[in-house]
């Protein structure tokens, strides 16, 4: 319990330190503090890939001389969830306000207003700003048609065309799924293969999954037989484990 309190205090102190670092300008310094205040007033999150969740933590400060309760917390749309750490705030204290925004089907510049009201009738608001950028992998959550189709081809097909050096071919065409050193990742490791023909066949024909289609030209892929043989030989030559 003591430990938890100590941790809480450390967190609180760090947060306070952050907040106090914002040096007020002369004009602001002379202005009385609002009794209820959200900090920062404007939060810039930068770029968020469509489909990812935008997350920001604000602080709600109670500058009254008595405890307050947050009675109304609102966000500018239903896709925005605002969660206070605590509804009651002691005098000269603060609580954290966690804001999460679902970015599915949103594009470009997003501005969300977050507003709170306290039990003494004061109101405060803040703005969360971010930019939703296109995410080609969003369709993975739905159904993958194939990695060589449409807008996938610019990264999963074109960069492989004509590349002869096998390690380079691996780097631009396979590493994103099978790991930088063929050690596995999203897809299985490609080390320790004994049979060259079996490997050539799997690369050429694919394995019947849209994530791993046939890479041979005759099967709709980007690679010539020469490229496939060179890549397979190189993979077979790799030691079973990385770093040996
Ligand atoms: C802008 C380049 C680019 C485009 C376009 C692209 N990908 Fe990728 N893909 C990558 C990179 C880079 C990775 C490695 C993981 C990462 O960085 O997200 C990857 C990884 C993957 C993975 C492995 C799973 C994962 O998330 O790590 C799959 C499956 C995949 N892509 C399928 C697709 C499909 C299907 C499309 C088209 C709808 C597509 N990609 C479009 C660059 C791209
Ligand atoms: C977009 C991701 C992706 C890319 C790019 C990709 N693969 Fe795959 N690959 C997979 C997945 C996923 C599997 C396994 C699917 C399963 O077993 O369900 C797989 C399986 C394989 C297998 C069979 C593994 C086994 O023993 O069952 C081989 C061999 C293979 N890939 C080689 C390659 C090579 C070589 C490249 C580059 C030319 C490549 N893959 C590019 C996703 C990818």
Short mmCIF file of C-alpha atoms and ligand atoms in Angstrom, two decimals:
data_model
loop_
_atom_site.label_atom_id
_atom_site.label_comp_id
_atom_site.label_asym_id
_atom_site.label_seq_id
_atom_site.Cartn_x
_atom_site.Cartn_y
_atom_site.Cartn_z
CA UNK A 1 0.00 0.00 0.00
CA UNK A 2 2.78 2.37 1.04
CA UNK A 3 4.57 1.40 -2.14
CA UNK A 4 1.50 2.15 -4.24
CA UNK A 5 1.16 5.54 -2.59
CA UNK A 6 4.81 6.26 -3.16
CA UNK A 7 4.46 5.32 -6.84
CA UNK A 8 1.38 7.47 -7.17
CA UNK A 9 3.25 10.36 -5.61
CA UNK A 10 6.16 9.91 -8.02
CA UNK A 11 3.77 9.88 -10.96
CA UNK A 12 1.95 12.92 -9.63
CA UNK A 13 5.19 14.80 -8.97
CA UNK A 14 6.51 14.04 -12.44
CA UNK A 15 3.26 15.27 -13.94
CA UNK A 16 3.32 18.40 -11.81
CA UNK A 17 6.88 19.04 -12.87
CA UNK A 18 5.85 18.79 -16.51
CA UNK A 19 2.97 21.15 -16.07
CA UNK A 20 5.02 23.68 -14.12
CA UNK A 21 7.66 23.75 -16.82
CA UNK A 22 5.34 25.66 -19.13
CA UNK A 23 6.48 29.17 -18.34
CA UNK A 24 3.56 31.61 -18.51
CA UNK A 25 3.97 34.72 -20.62
CA UNK A 26 3.63 38.10 -18.89
CA UNK A 27 0.03 38.50 -19.98
CA UNK A 28 -0.89 35.02 -18.77
CA UNK A 29 0.91 35.50 -15.47
CA UNK A 30 -1.26 38.48 -14.62
CA UNK A 31 -4.44 36.67 -15.55
CA UNK A 32 -6.09 34.88 -12.61
CA UNK A 33 -6.10 31.10 -13.01
CA UNK A 34 -9.45 29.76 -14.17
CA UNK A 35 -11.10 27.85 -11.34
CA UNK A 36 -11.47 24.81 -13.51
CA UNK A 37 -8.77 24.27 -16.08
CA UNK A 38 -7.81 21.58 -18.63
CA UNK A 39 -4.17 21.34 -19.59
CA UNK A 40 -2.90 21.50 -22.20
CA UNK A 41 -5.58 23.64 -23.80
CA UNK A 42 -4.45 22.43 -27.21
CA UNK A 43 -2.97 18.97 -27.64
CA UNK A 44 -1.29 18.21 -31.00
CA UNK A 45 -0.91 14.49 -31.60
CA UNK A 46 0.55 14.63 -35.13
CA UNK A 47 -0.09 11.84 -37.63
CA UNK A 48 -2.19 8.79 -36.75
CA UNK A 49 -2.69 5.91 -39.18
CA UNK A 50 -6.32 5.33 -40.02
CA UNK A 51 -7.65 2.49 -37.88
CA UNK A 52 -5.26 3.15 -35.01
CA UNK A 53 -6.54 4.75 -31.82
CA UNK A 54 -5.56 8.31 -30.99
CA UNK A 55 -4.75 8.55 -27.27
CA UNK A 56 -4.04 11.69 -25.25
CA UNK A 57 -3.89 12.45 -21.55
CA UNK A 58 -5.01 15.84 -20.29
CA UNK A 59 -4.97 17.17 -16.73
CA UNK A 60 -8.05 18.73 -15.17
CA UNK A 61 -7.05 21.16 -12.41
CA UNK A 62 -9.15 22.35 -9.53
CA UNK A 63 -8.00 25.87 -8.61
CA UNK A 64 -10.86 26.42 -6.14
CA UNK A 65 -10.28 26.39 -2.41
CA UNK A 66 -12.75 23.54 -1.97
CA UNK A 67 -13.17 20.04 -3.42
CA UNK A 68 -15.15 19.74 -6.63
CA UNK A 69 -16.83 16.95 -8.51
CA UNK A 70 -16.86 16.64 -12.30
CA UNK A 71 -20.54 16.45 -13.16
CA UNK A 72 -20.48 16.60 -16.93
CA UNK A 73 -17.78 15.44 -19.33
CA UNK A 74 -18.36 15.77 -23.06
CA UNK A 75 -16.55 15.16 -26.31
CA UNK A 76 -17.50 16.46 -29.72
CA UNK A 77 -18.53 13.05 -31.07
CA UNK A 78 -19.48 9.54 -30.05
CA UNK A 79 -16.21 8.15 -31.44
CA UNK A 80 -14.35 9.96 -28.65
CA UNK A 81 -14.19 8.39 -25.20
CA UNK A 82 -13.18 10.55 -22.24
CA UNK A 83 -12.29 8.88 -18.93
CA UNK A 84 -11.33 10.81 -15.80
CA UNK A 85 -9.07 9.05 -13.31
CA UNK A 86 -11.31 10.43 -10.58
CA UNK A 87 -14.49 12.52 -10.59
CA UNK A 88 -13.66 14.26 -7.32
CA UNK A 89 -10.72 16.69 -7.31
CA UNK A 90 -9.32 18.17 -4.13
CA UNK A 91 -8.41 21.88 -3.90
CA UNK A 92 -5.27 22.77 -5.89
CA UNK A 93 -5.11 19.23 -7.16
CA UNK A 94 -5.75 17.64 -10.51
CA UNK A 95 -6.98 14.47 -12.11
CA UNK A 96 -5.99 12.88 -15.40
CA UNK A 97 -8.39 12.78 -18.28
CA UNK A 98 -7.71 10.05 -20.77
CA UNK A 99 -9.09 10.70 -24.24
CA UNK A 100 -9.25 8.03 -26.94
CA UNK A 101 -10.54 8.53 -30.45
CA UNK A 102 -11.41 5.78 -32.88
CA UNK A 103 -10.00 6.80 -36.28
CA UNK A 104 -11.74 4.27 -38.53
CA UNK A 105 -13.13 5.92 -41.67
CA UNK A 106 -11.67 9.33 -40.83
CA UNK A 107 -9.28 11.27 -43.01
CA UNK A 108 -7.03 14.32 -42.66
CA UNK A 109 -7.34 17.04 -40.04
CA UNK A 110 -9.40 16.15 -37.00
CA UNK A 111 -10.24 18.54 -34.16
CA UNK A 112 -12.05 17.24 -31.10
CA UNK A 113 -13.31 19.45 -28.31
CA UNK A 114 -13.35 18.02 -24.82
CA UNK A 115 -15.34 19.91 -22.19
CA UNK A 116 -15.97 19.41 -18.50
CA UNK A 117 -18.29 21.00 -15.92
CA UNK A 118 -17.83 20.89 -12.17
CA UNK A 119 -20.28 20.77 -9.28
CA UNK A 120 -19.81 24.53 -8.67
CA UNK A 121 -20.94 25.40 -12.19
CA UNK A 122 -17.57 26.14 -13.78
CA UNK A 123 -16.74 24.95 -17.28
CA UNK A 124 -13.49 24.26 -19.09
CA UNK A 125 -12.58 22.91 -22.48
CA UNK A 126 -9.58 21.78 -24.50
CA UNK A 127 -8.83 20.79 -28.06
CA UNK A 128 -7.27 17.58 -29.38
CA UNK A 129 -5.84 17.92 -32.88
CA UNK A 130 -4.44 15.18 -35.08
CA UNK A 131 -4.10 14.19 -38.68
CA UNK A 132 -5.40 10.84 -39.92
CA UNK A 133 -3.19 9.40 -42.66
CA UNK A 134 -3.96 6.59 -45.05
CA UNK A 135 -3.21 3.08 -43.80
CA UNK A 136 -2.83 0.49 -46.56
CA UNK A 137 -2.96 -2.30 -43.99
CA UNK A 138 -6.38 -1.43 -42.74
CA UNK A 139 -7.89 -3.97 -45.11
CA UNK A 140 -6.09 -6.70 -43.13
CA UNK A 141 -8.74 -6.30 -40.47
CA UNK A 142 -11.27 -7.03 -43.15
CA UNK A 143 -10.44 -9.56 -45.84
CA UNK A 144 -7.12 -9.71 -47.69
CA UNK A 145 -7.55 -10.14 -51.41
CA UNK A 146 -3.86 -10.50 -52.11
CA UNK A 147 -0.62 -8.65 -51.54
CA UNK A 148 -0.05 -8.05 -55.26
CA UNK A 149 -3.41 -6.37 -55.87
CA UNK A 150 -4.23 -2.73 -56.38
CA UNK A 151 -2.69 -0.40 -53.88
CA UNK A 152 -0.71 -3.21 -52.22
CA UNK A 153 1.43 -3.70 -55.33
CA UNK A 154 3.45 -0.49 -54.88
CA UNK A 155 5.19 -2.05 -51.86
CA UNK A 156 4.72 -5.82 -52.19
CA UNK A 157 5.18 -6.31 -55.95
CA UNK A 158 6.95 -3.48 -57.79
CA UNK A 159 10.08 -3.27 -55.59
CA UNK A 160 10.91 -6.92 -56.44
CA UNK A 161 10.78 -6.54 -60.20
CA UNK A 162 14.20 -7.01 -61.79
CA UNK A 163 16.17 -7.25 -58.52
CA UNK A 164 18.84 -9.94 -59.03
CA UNK A 165 20.89 -9.84 -55.81
CA UNK A 166 19.11 -12.42 -53.57
CA UNK A 167 19.76 -10.71 -50.23
CA UNK A 168 18.36 -7.48 -51.69
CA UNK A 169 15.39 -9.35 -53.11
CA UNK A 170 14.72 -10.84 -49.69
CA UNK A 171 15.02 -7.42 -48.07
CA UNK A 172 12.49 -5.69 -50.32
CA UNK A 173 10.09 -8.58 -50.81
CA UNK A 174 10.11 -10.98 -47.88
CA UNK A 175 11.65 -9.36 -44.80
CA UNK A 176 8.51 -7.40 -43.93
CA UNK A 177 6.73 -10.67 -43.15
CA UNK A 178 9.46 -13.27 -42.51
CA UNK A 179 11.77 -11.06 -40.40
CA UNK A 180 14.87 -8.99 -41.22
CA UNK A 181 17.14 -12.04 -40.88
CA UNK A 182 14.60 -14.64 -42.04
CA UNK A 183 14.18 -15.48 -38.36
CA UNK A 184 10.39 -15.31 -38.62
CA UNK A 185 7.93 -12.67 -37.46
CA UNK A 186 4.46 -12.27 -38.85
CA UNK A 187 5.27 -15.30 -41.06
CA UNK A 188 7.40 -18.42 -40.31
CA UNK A 189 11.18 -18.43 -40.31
CA UNK A 190 12.86 -19.25 -43.62
CA UNK A 191 16.03 -20.80 -42.23
CA UNK A 192 16.97 -24.44 -42.04
CA UNK A 193 15.49 -25.58 -45.35
CA UNK A 194 17.28 -28.65 -46.68
CA UNK A 195 15.48 -29.04 -49.98
CA UNK A 196 16.02 -26.46 -52.69
CA UNK A 197 13.22 -27.70 -55.01
CA UNK A 198 10.64 -27.65 -52.19
CA UNK A 199 11.54 -24.07 -51.33
CA UNK A 200 11.49 -22.98 -54.98
CA UNK A 201 8.10 -24.54 -55.36
CA UNK A 202 6.59 -22.80 -52.31
CA UNK A 203 7.94 -19.41 -53.44
CA UNK A 204 6.82 -19.96 -56.99
CA UNK A 205 3.32 -21.31 -56.29
CA UNK A 206 2.65 -19.78 -52.89
CA UNK A 207 0.94 -21.79 -50.21
CA UNK A 208 -2.67 -21.08 -51.02
CA UNK A 209 -3.01 -18.09 -48.69
CA UNK A 210 -3.63 -14.49 -49.83
CA UNK A 211 -0.71 -13.35 -47.62
CA UNK A 212 1.63 -15.76 -49.42
CA UNK A 213 0.59 -16.00 -53.05
CA UNK A 214 2.75 -17.48 -55.81
CA UNK A 215 5.64 -15.11 -56.49
CA UNK A 216 6.40 -16.51 -59.98
CA UNK A 217 5.41 -14.36 -62.96
CA UNK A 218 3.41 -17.23 -64.42
CA UNK A 219 1.35 -17.27 -61.20
CA UNK A 220 0.71 -13.52 -61.18
CA UNK A 221 3.78 -12.60 -59.12
CA UNK A 222 6.80 -10.36 -59.82
CA UNK A 223 9.61 -12.95 -60.04
CA UNK A 224 11.33 -14.75 -62.92
CA UNK A 225 12.49 -18.39 -62.50
CA UNK A 226 16.08 -17.09 -62.31
CA UNK A 227 15.24 -14.77 -59.42
CA UNK A 228 13.39 -17.55 -57.58
CA UNK A 229 16.31 -19.98 -57.93
CA UNK A 230 18.85 -17.40 -56.74
CA UNK A 231 16.66 -16.43 -53.75
CA UNK A 232 16.04 -20.06 -52.81
CA UNK A 233 19.76 -20.95 -53.00
CA UNK A 234 20.58 -17.99 -50.80
CA UNK A 235 17.94 -18.99 -48.23
CA UNK A 236 19.14 -22.62 -48.16
CA UNK A 237 22.69 -21.35 -47.55
CA UNK A 238 21.66 -19.48 -44.39
CA UNK A 239 22.61 -21.18 -41.11
CA UNK A 240 19.71 -22.62 -39.11
CA UNK A 241 19.98 -19.89 -36.45
CA UNK A 242 20.75 -16.19 -36.73
CA UNK A 243 24.29 -15.22 -35.73
CA UNK A 244 25.95 -18.61 -36.32
C1 LIG B 1 3.41 1.72 -48.37
C2 LIG B 1 3.90 0.38 -48.56
C3 LIG B 1 2.90 -0.75 -48.33
C4 LIG B 1 1.67 -0.92 -48.90
C5 LIG B 1 0.97 -0.01 -49.90
C6 LIG B 1 1.17 -2.18 -48.39
N1 LIG B 1 2.07 -2.74 -47.54
FE1 LIG B 1 1.87 -4.47 -46.54
N2 LIG B 1 3.60 -4.13 -45.54
C7 LIG B 1 4.44 -3.05 -45.76
C8 LIG B 1 5.50 -3.06 -44.75
C9 LIG B 1 6.64 -2.06 -44.63
C10 LIG B 1 5.23 -4.18 -43.91
C11 LIG B 1 6.01 -4.58 -42.67
C12 LIG B 1 5.19 -4.31 -41.44
C13 LIG B 1 4.87 -2.86 -41.25
O1 LIG B 1 5.77 -2.01 -41.29
O2 LIG B 1 3.67 -2.54 -41.04
C14 LIG B 1 4.05 -4.82 -44.45
C15 LIG B 1 3.48 -5.95 -43.90
C16 LIG B 1 2.40 -6.61 -44.44
C17 LIG B 1 1.84 -7.83 -43.92
C18 LIG B 1 2.35 -8.57 -42.71
C19 LIG B 1 1.48 -8.22 -41.53
C20 LIG B 1 1.93 -7.01 -40.80
O3 LIG B 1 1.09 -6.12 -40.60
O4 LIG B 1 3.10 -6.92 -40.39
C21 LIG B 1 0.79 -8.17 -44.70
C22 LIG B 1 -0.11 -9.39 -44.55
C23 LIG B 1 0.66 -7.13 -45.70
N3 LIG B 1 1.66 -6.20 -45.51
C24 LIG B 1 -0.33 -7.09 -46.66
C25 LIG B 1 -0.62 -5.97 -47.43
C26 LIG B 1 -1.81 -5.81 -48.23
C27 LIG B 1 -2.90 -6.85 -48.38
C28 LIG B 1 -1.75 -4.57 -48.80
C29 LIG B 1 -2.77 -3.89 -49.69
C30 LIG B 1 -4.10 -3.78 -49.12
C31 LIG B 1 -0.50 -3.95 -48.34
N4 LIG B 1 0.13 -4.83 -47.51
C32 LIG B 1 -0.06 -2.70 -48.71
C33 LIG B 1 4.32 -2.11 -46.74
C34 LIG B 1 3.16 -1.90 -47.47
C1 LIG B 2 2.78 -10.21 -46.79
C2 LIG B 2 3.51 -11.15 -46.04
C3 LIG B 2 4.43 -12.11 -46.74
C4 LIG B 2 5.41 -11.82 -47.68
C5 LIG B 2 5.77 -10.45 -48.24
C6 LIG B 2 6.07 -13.06 -47.97
N1 LIG B 2 5.51 -14.08 -47.26
FE1 LIG B 2 6.09 -16.00 -47.28
N2 LIG B 2 4.57 -16.48 -46.02
C7 LIG B 2 3.72 -15.58 -45.42
C8 LIG B 2 2.84 -16.29 -44.52
C9 LIG B 2 1.77 -15.65 -43.65
C10 LIG B 2 3.21 -17.65 -44.59
C11 LIG B 2 2.65 -18.81 -43.79
C12 LIG B 2 1.18 -18.98 -43.92
C13 LIG B 2 0.67 -20.18 -43.20
O1 LIG B 2 1.40 -21.17 -43.04
O2 LIG B 2 -0.46 -20.07 -42.77
C14 LIG B 2 4.30 -17.74 -45.55
C15 LIG B 2 4.91 -18.91 -45.89
C16 LIG B 2 6.05 -19.00 -46.67
C17 LIG B 2 6.76 -20.21 -46.95
C18 LIG B 2 6.35 -21.59 -46.48
C19 LIG B 2 6.83 -21.82 -45.10
C20 LIG B 2 6.58 -23.26 -44.71
O3 LIG B 2 7.57 -23.98 -44.57
O4 LIG B 2 5.41 -23.61 -44.56
C21 LIG B 2 7.85 -19.87 -47.70
C22 LIG B 2 8.93 -20.80 -48.19
C23 LIG B 2 7.79 -18.44 -47.89
N3 LIG B 2 6.69 -17.94 -47.28
C24 LIG B 2 8.74 -17.72 -48.58
C25 LIG B 2 8.64 -16.37 -48.88
C26 LIG B 2 9.61 -15.62 -49.65
C27 LIG B 2 10.90 -16.19 -50.21
C28 LIG B 2 9.14 -14.35 -49.76
C29 LIG B 2 9.73 -13.19 -50.52
C30 LIG B 2 9.88 -13.42 -51.95
C31 LIG B 2 7.91 -14.31 -49.00
N4 LIG B 2 7.63 -15.54 -48.49
C32 LIG B 2 7.16 -13.15 -48.83
C33 LIG B 2 3.69 -14.23 -45.64
C34 LIG B 2 4.51 -13.54 -46.50
#
